[in-house]
């Protein structure tokens, strides 16, 4: 769950895991949301790969192409959206 500047968005990792276990692809709208920067800032546990439970290449590439590691704190890596030029 991400809470940022009064924006509440739930990206349920259990649901993603369930989808993967029965081979249901992540919806295209979810990948598009990453590409569009629907969530501007992600807090990922410090030093960990973002979304290690997601193996879908489209999701992983959308995240890595559209977000950058901005800052590392004691507990979290702060990934921010890279606006399109």
CSV table of N, CA and C in Angstrom, one decimal:
chain,number,residue,atom,x,y,z
A,1,UNK,N,0.8,-1.2,0.0
A,1,UNK,CA,0.0,0.0,0.0
A,1,UNK,C,0.9,1.2,0.0
A,2,UNK,N,0.5,2.2,-0.8
A,2,UNK,CA,1.3,3.5,-0.9
A,2,UNK,C,0.4,4.6,-0.4
A,3,UNK,N,0.9,5.4,0.5
A,3,UNK,CA,0.2,6.7,0.8
A,3,UNK,C,1.1,7.8,0.6
A,4,UNK,N,0.7,8.8,-0.2
A,4,UNK,CA,1.6,9.9,-0.5
A,4,UNK,C,0.8,11.1,-0.8
A,5,UNK,N,1.0,12.2,0.0
A,5,UNK,CA,0.3,13.4,-0.3
A,5,UNK,C,-1.2,13.2,-0.4
A,6,UNK,N,-1.8,12.5,0.5
A,6,UNK,CA,-3.2,12.3,0.5
A,6,UNK,C,-3.7,11.4,-0.7
A,7,UNK,N,-2.8,10.8,-1.4
A,7,UNK,CA,-3.2,9.9,-2.5
A,7,UNK,C,-3.1,8.5,-1.9
A,8,UNK,N,-4.1,7.8,-2.1
A,8,UNK,CA,-4.1,6.4,-1.6
A,8,UNK,C,-4.3,5.5,-2.8
A,9,UNK,N,-3.3,4.6,-2.9
A,9,UNK,CA,-3.4,3.6,-4.0
A,9,UNK,C,-2.9,2.3,-3.5
A,10,UNK,N,-3.7,1.3,-3.7
A,10,UNK,CA,-3.3,-0.1,-3.3
A,10,UNK,C,-2.9,-0.9,-4.5
A,11,UNK,N,-1.7,-1.4,-4.4
A,11,UNK,CA,-1.1,-2.4,-5.4
A,11,UNK,C,-0.9,-3.6,-4.5
A,12,UNK,N,-1.8,-4.5,-4.6
A,12,UNK,CA,-1.9,-5.7,-3.7
A,12,UNK,C,-0.9,-6.8,-4.2
A,13,UNK,N,0.2,-6.9,-3.5
A,13,UNK,CA,1.1,-8.0,-3.9
A,13,UNK,C,0.6,-9.4,-3.7
A,14,UNK,N,-0.4,-9.6,-2.8
A,14,UNK,CA,-1.0,-10.9,-2.7
A,14,UNK,C,-1.8,-11.2,-4.0
A,15,UNK,N,-2.5,-10.2,-4.4
A,15,UNK,CA,-3.3,-10.4,-5.7
A,15,UNK,C,-2.4,-10.7,-6.8
A,16,UNK,N,-1.3,-10.0,-6.9
A,16,UNK,CA,-0.3,-10.2,-8.0
A,16,UNK,C,0.3,-11.6,-7.9
A,17,UNK,N,0.6,-12.1,-6.7
A,17,UNK,CA,1.1,-13.4,-6.5
A,17,UNK,C,0.0,-14.5,-6.9
A,18,UNK,N,-1.2,-14.2,-6.5
A,18,UNK,CA,-2.3,-15.2,-6.9
A,18,UNK,C,-2.4,-15.2,-8.4
A,19,UNK,N,-2.4,-14.1,-9.1
A,19,UNK,CA,-2.5,-14.0,-10.5
A,19,UNK,C,-1.4,-14.8,-11.2
A,20,UNK,N,-0.1,-14.6,-10.7
A,20,UNK,CA,1.0,-15.3,-11.2
A,20,UNK,C,0.9,-16.8,-11.1
A,21,UNK,N,0.4,-17.2,-9.9
A,21,UNK,CA,0.3,-18.7,-9.6
A,21,UNK,C,-0.7,-19.4,-10.6
A,22,UNK,N,-1.7,-18.7,-11.1
A,22,UNK,CA,-2.6,-19.3,-12.0
A,22,UNK,C,-2.4,-18.8,-13.4
A,23,UNK,N,-1.3,-18.1,-13.6
A,23,UNK,CA,-0.8,-17.6,-15.0
A,23,UNK,C,-1.8,-16.7,-15.6
A,24,UNK,N,-2.4,-15.8,-14.8
A,24,UNK,CA,-3.2,-14.7,-15.3
A,24,UNK,C,-2.3,-13.5,-15.4
A,25,UNK,N,-2.2,-12.9,-16.6
A,25,UNK,CA,-1.3,-11.8,-16.8
A,25,UNK,C,-1.7,-10.5,-16.0
A,26,UNK,N,-0.7,-9.7,-15.7
A,26,UNK,CA,-1.0,-8.4,-15.1
A,26,UNK,C,-1.8,-7.6,-16.1
A,27,UNK,N,-2.9,-6.9,-15.8
A,27,UNK,CA,-3.6,-6.2,-16.7
A,27,UNK,C,-2.8,-5.1,-17.4
A,28,UNK,N,-3.1,-4.9,-18.7
A,28,UNK,CA,-2.4,-3.9,-19.5
A,28,UNK,C,-2.6,-2.5,-18.8
A,29,UNK,N,-3.7,-2.3,-18.2
A,29,UNK,CA,-4.0,-1.0,-17.5
A,29,UNK,C,-3.0,-0.7,-16.4
A,30,UNK,N,-2.6,-1.8,-15.7
A,30,UNK,CA,-1.6,-1.7,-14.6
A,30,UNK,C,-0.3,-1.3,-15.1
A,31,UNK,N,0.2,-1.9,-16.2
A,31,UNK,CA,1.4,-1.5,-16.9
A,31,UNK,C,1.4,-0.1,-17.4
A,32,UNK,N,0.2,0.3,-18.0
A,32,UNK,CA,0.1,1.6,-18.5
A,32,UNK,C,0.1,2.7,-17.3
A,33,UNK,N,-0.4,2.3,-16.2
A,33,UNK,CA,-0.4,3.2,-15.0
A,33,UNK,C,1.1,3.5,-14.6
A,34,UNK,N,1.9,2.5,-14.7
A,34,UNK,CA,3.4,2.7,-14.4
A,34,UNK,C,4.0,3.6,-15.5
A,35,UNK,N,3.6,3.4,-16.7
A,35,UNK,CA,4.2,4.2,-17.8
A,35,UNK,C,3.7,5.7,-17.7
A,36,UNK,N,2.5,5.9,-17.2
A,36,UNK,CA,2.0,7.2,-17.0
A,36,UNK,C,2.3,7.9,-15.7
A,37,UNK,N,3.0,7.2,-14.8
A,37,UNK,CA,3.3,7.8,-13.5
A,37,UNK,C,2.1,8.0,-12.6
A,38,UNK,N,1.1,7.1,-12.7
A,38,UNK,CA,0.0,7.2,-11.8
A,38,UNK,C,0.4,7.4,-10.4
A,39,UNK,N,1.3,6.6,-10.0
A,39,UNK,CA,2.0,6.8,-8.6
A,39,UNK,C,3.3,7.4,-8.9
A,40,UNK,N,3.5,8.6,-8.3
A,40,UNK,CA,4.7,9.4,-8.6
A,40,UNK,C,5.9,8.9,-7.8
A,41,UNK,N,5.7,8.4,-6.6
A,41,UNK,CA,6.8,8.0,-5.7
A,41,UNK,C,6.5,6.6,-5.1
A,42,UNK,N,7.5,5.7,-5.2
A,42,UNK,CA,7.4,4.4,-4.6
A,42,UNK,C,8.4,4.3,-3.5
A,43,UNK,N,8.0,3.7,-2.4
A,43,UNK,CA,9.0,3.4,-1.3
A,43,UNK,C,9.2,1.9,-1.3
A,44,UNK,N,10.4,1.5,-1.6
A,44,UNK,CA,10.8,0.1,-1.8
A,44,UNK,C,11.8,-0.2,-0.6
A,45,UNK,N,11.7,-1.3,0.1
A,45,UNK,CA,12.6,-1.6,1.2
A,45,UNK,C,14.1,-1.4,0.7
A,46,UNK,N,14.9,-0.7,1.5
A,46,UNK,CA,16.2,-0.3,1.2
A,46,UNK,C,17.1,-1.5,0.7
A,47,UNK,N,17.7,-1.3,-0.5
A,47,UNK,CA,18.6,-2.3,-1.0
A,47,UNK,C,17.9,-3.5,-1.7
A,48,UNK,N,16.6,-3.5,-1.8
A,48,UNK,CA,15.9,-4.6,-2.5
A,48,UNK,C,15.5,-4.2,-3.9
A,49,UNK,N,15.4,-5.2,-4.7
A,49,UNK,CA,14.9,-5.1,-6.0
A,49,UNK,C,13.4,-4.7,-6.0
A,50,UNK,N,13.0,-3.8,-6.8
A,50,UNK,CA,11.5,-3.4,-6.8
A,50,UNK,C,10.7,-4.6,-7.3
A,51,UNK,N,9.7,-4.9,-6.5
A,51,UNK,CA,8.7,-5.9,-6.9
A,51,UNK,C,9.3,-7.3,-7.3
A,52,UNK,N,10.0,-7.9,-6.4
A,52,UNK,CA,10.7,-9.1,-6.7
A,52,UNK,C,9.7,-10.3,-7.0
A,53,UNK,N,8.5,-10.2,-6.5
A,53,UNK,CA,7.5,-11.3,-6.8
A,53,UNK,C,6.8,-11.2,-8.1
A,54,UNK,N,7.1,-10.1,-8.9
A,54,UNK,CA,6.5,-10.0,-10.2
A,54,UNK,C,7.5,-10.3,-11.3
A,55,UNK,N,7.2,-11.3,-12.1
A,55,UNK,CA,8.1,-11.8,-13.1
A,55,UNK,C,7.7,-11.4,-14.5
A,56,UNK,N,6.6,-10.7,-14.7
A,56,UNK,CA,6.2,-10.3,-16.0
A,56,UNK,C,7.1,-9.2,-16.5
A,57,UNK,N,7.8,-9.4,-17.7
A,57,UNK,CA,8.7,-8.5,-18.2
A,57,UNK,C,8.1,-7.1,-18.5
A,58,UNK,N,6.9,-7.1,-19.0
A,58,UNK,CA,6.3,-5.8,-19.3
A,58,UNK,C,6.2,-4.9,-18.1
A,59,UNK,N,5.8,-5.5,-17.0
A,59,UNK,CA,5.7,-4.7,-15.7
A,59,UNK,C,7.0,-4.2,-15.3
A,60,UNK,N,8.0,-5.2,-15.2
A,60,UNK,CA,9.3,-4.8,-14.8
A,60,UNK,C,10.0,-3.7,-15.6
A,61,UNK,N,9.9,-3.9,-16.9
A,61,UNK,CA,10.4,-2.9,-17.8
A,61,UNK,C,9.7,-1.5,-17.7
A,62,UNK,N,8.4,-1.5,-17.6
A,62,UNK,CA,7.7,-0.3,-17.4
A,62,UNK,C,8.1,0.4,-16.2
A,63,UNK,N,8.4,-0.3,-15.1
A,63,UNK,CA,8.9,0.3,-13.9
A,63,UNK,C,10.3,0.9,-14.1
A,64,UNK,N,11.2,0.1,-14.5
A,64,UNK,CA,12.6,0.5,-14.7
A,64,UNK,C,12.8,1.6,-15.7
A,65,UNK,N,12.0,1.6,-16.7
A,65,UNK,CA,12.1,2.7,-17.8
A,65,UNK,C,11.5,4.0,-17.3
A,66,UNK,N,10.6,4.0,-16.4
A,66,UNK,CA,9.8,5.2,-16.0
A,66,UNK,C,10.1,5.7,-14.6
A,67,UNK,N,10.9,5.0,-13.8
A,67,UNK,CA,11.2,5.4,-12.5
A,67,UNK,C,12.7,5.4,-12.3
A,68,UNK,N,13.2,6.2,-11.4
A,68,UNK,CA,14.6,6.2,-11.0
A,68,UNK,C,14.8,6.2,-9.5
A,69,UNK,N,15.9,5.6,-9.1
A,69,UNK,CA,16.2,5.6,-7.7
A,69,UNK,C,16.7,7.0,-7.3
A,70,UNK,N,15.9,7.7,-6.6
A,70,UNK,CA,16.1,9.1,-6.2
A,70,UNK,C,16.9,9.3,-4.9
A,71,UNK,N,16.6,8.4,-4.0
A,71,UNK,CA,17.2,8.6,-2.6
A,71,UNK,C,17.2,7.2,-1.9
A,72,UNK,N,18.1,7.0,-1.1
A,72,UNK,CA,18.1,5.8,-0.2
A,72,UNK,C,18.1,6.3,1.3
A,73,UNK,N,17.2,5.9,2.0
A,73,UNK,CA,17.1,6.2,3.5
A,73,UNK,C,17.5,4.9,4.2
A,74,UNK,N,17.5,5.0,5.5
A,74,UNK,CA,17.8,3.8,6.3
A,74,UNK,C,17.0,2.6,6.0
A,75,UNK,N,15.7,2.9,5.8
A,75,UNK,CA,14.7,1.8,5.6
A,75,UNK,C,14.2,1.6,4.2
A,76,UNK,N,14.2,2.7,3.4
A,76,UNK,CA,13.6,2.7,2.1
A,76,UNK,C,14.5,3.3,1.0
A,77,UNK,N,14.3,2.7,-0.2
A,77,UNK,CA,14.8,3.4,-1.4
A,77,UNK,C,13.6,4.1,-2.0
A,78,UNK,N,13.8,5.4,-2.4
A,78,UNK,CA,12.8,6.2,-2.9
A,78,UNK,C,12.9,6.3,-4.4
A,79,UNK,N,11.9,5.7,-5.1
A,79,UNK,CA,11.9,5.7,-6.6
A,79,UNK,C,10.9,6.7,-7.0
A,80,UNK,N,11.3,7.6,-7.9
A,80,UNK,CA,10.4,8.7,-8.4
A,80,UNK,C,10.2,8.5,-9.9
A,81,UNK,N,9.0,9.0,-10.3
A,81,UNK,CA,8.6,8.9,-11.8
A,81,UNK,C,9.5,9.9,-12.6
A,82,UNK,N,9.9,9.4,-13.7
A,82,UNK,CA,10.7,10.3,-14.7
A,82,UNK,C,9.7,10.8,-15.7
A,83,UNK,N,9.3,12.1,-15.6
A,83,UNK,CA,8.3,12.6,-16.5
A,83,UNK,C,8.9,12.5,-18.0
A,84,UNK,N,8.0,12.3,-18.9
A,84,UNK,CA,8.3,12.2,-20.3
A,84,UNK,C,8.6,13.6,-20.8
A,85,UNK,N,9.6,13.7,-21.7
A,85,UNK,CA,10.0,15.0,-22.2
A,85,UNK,C,9.3,15.3,-23.5
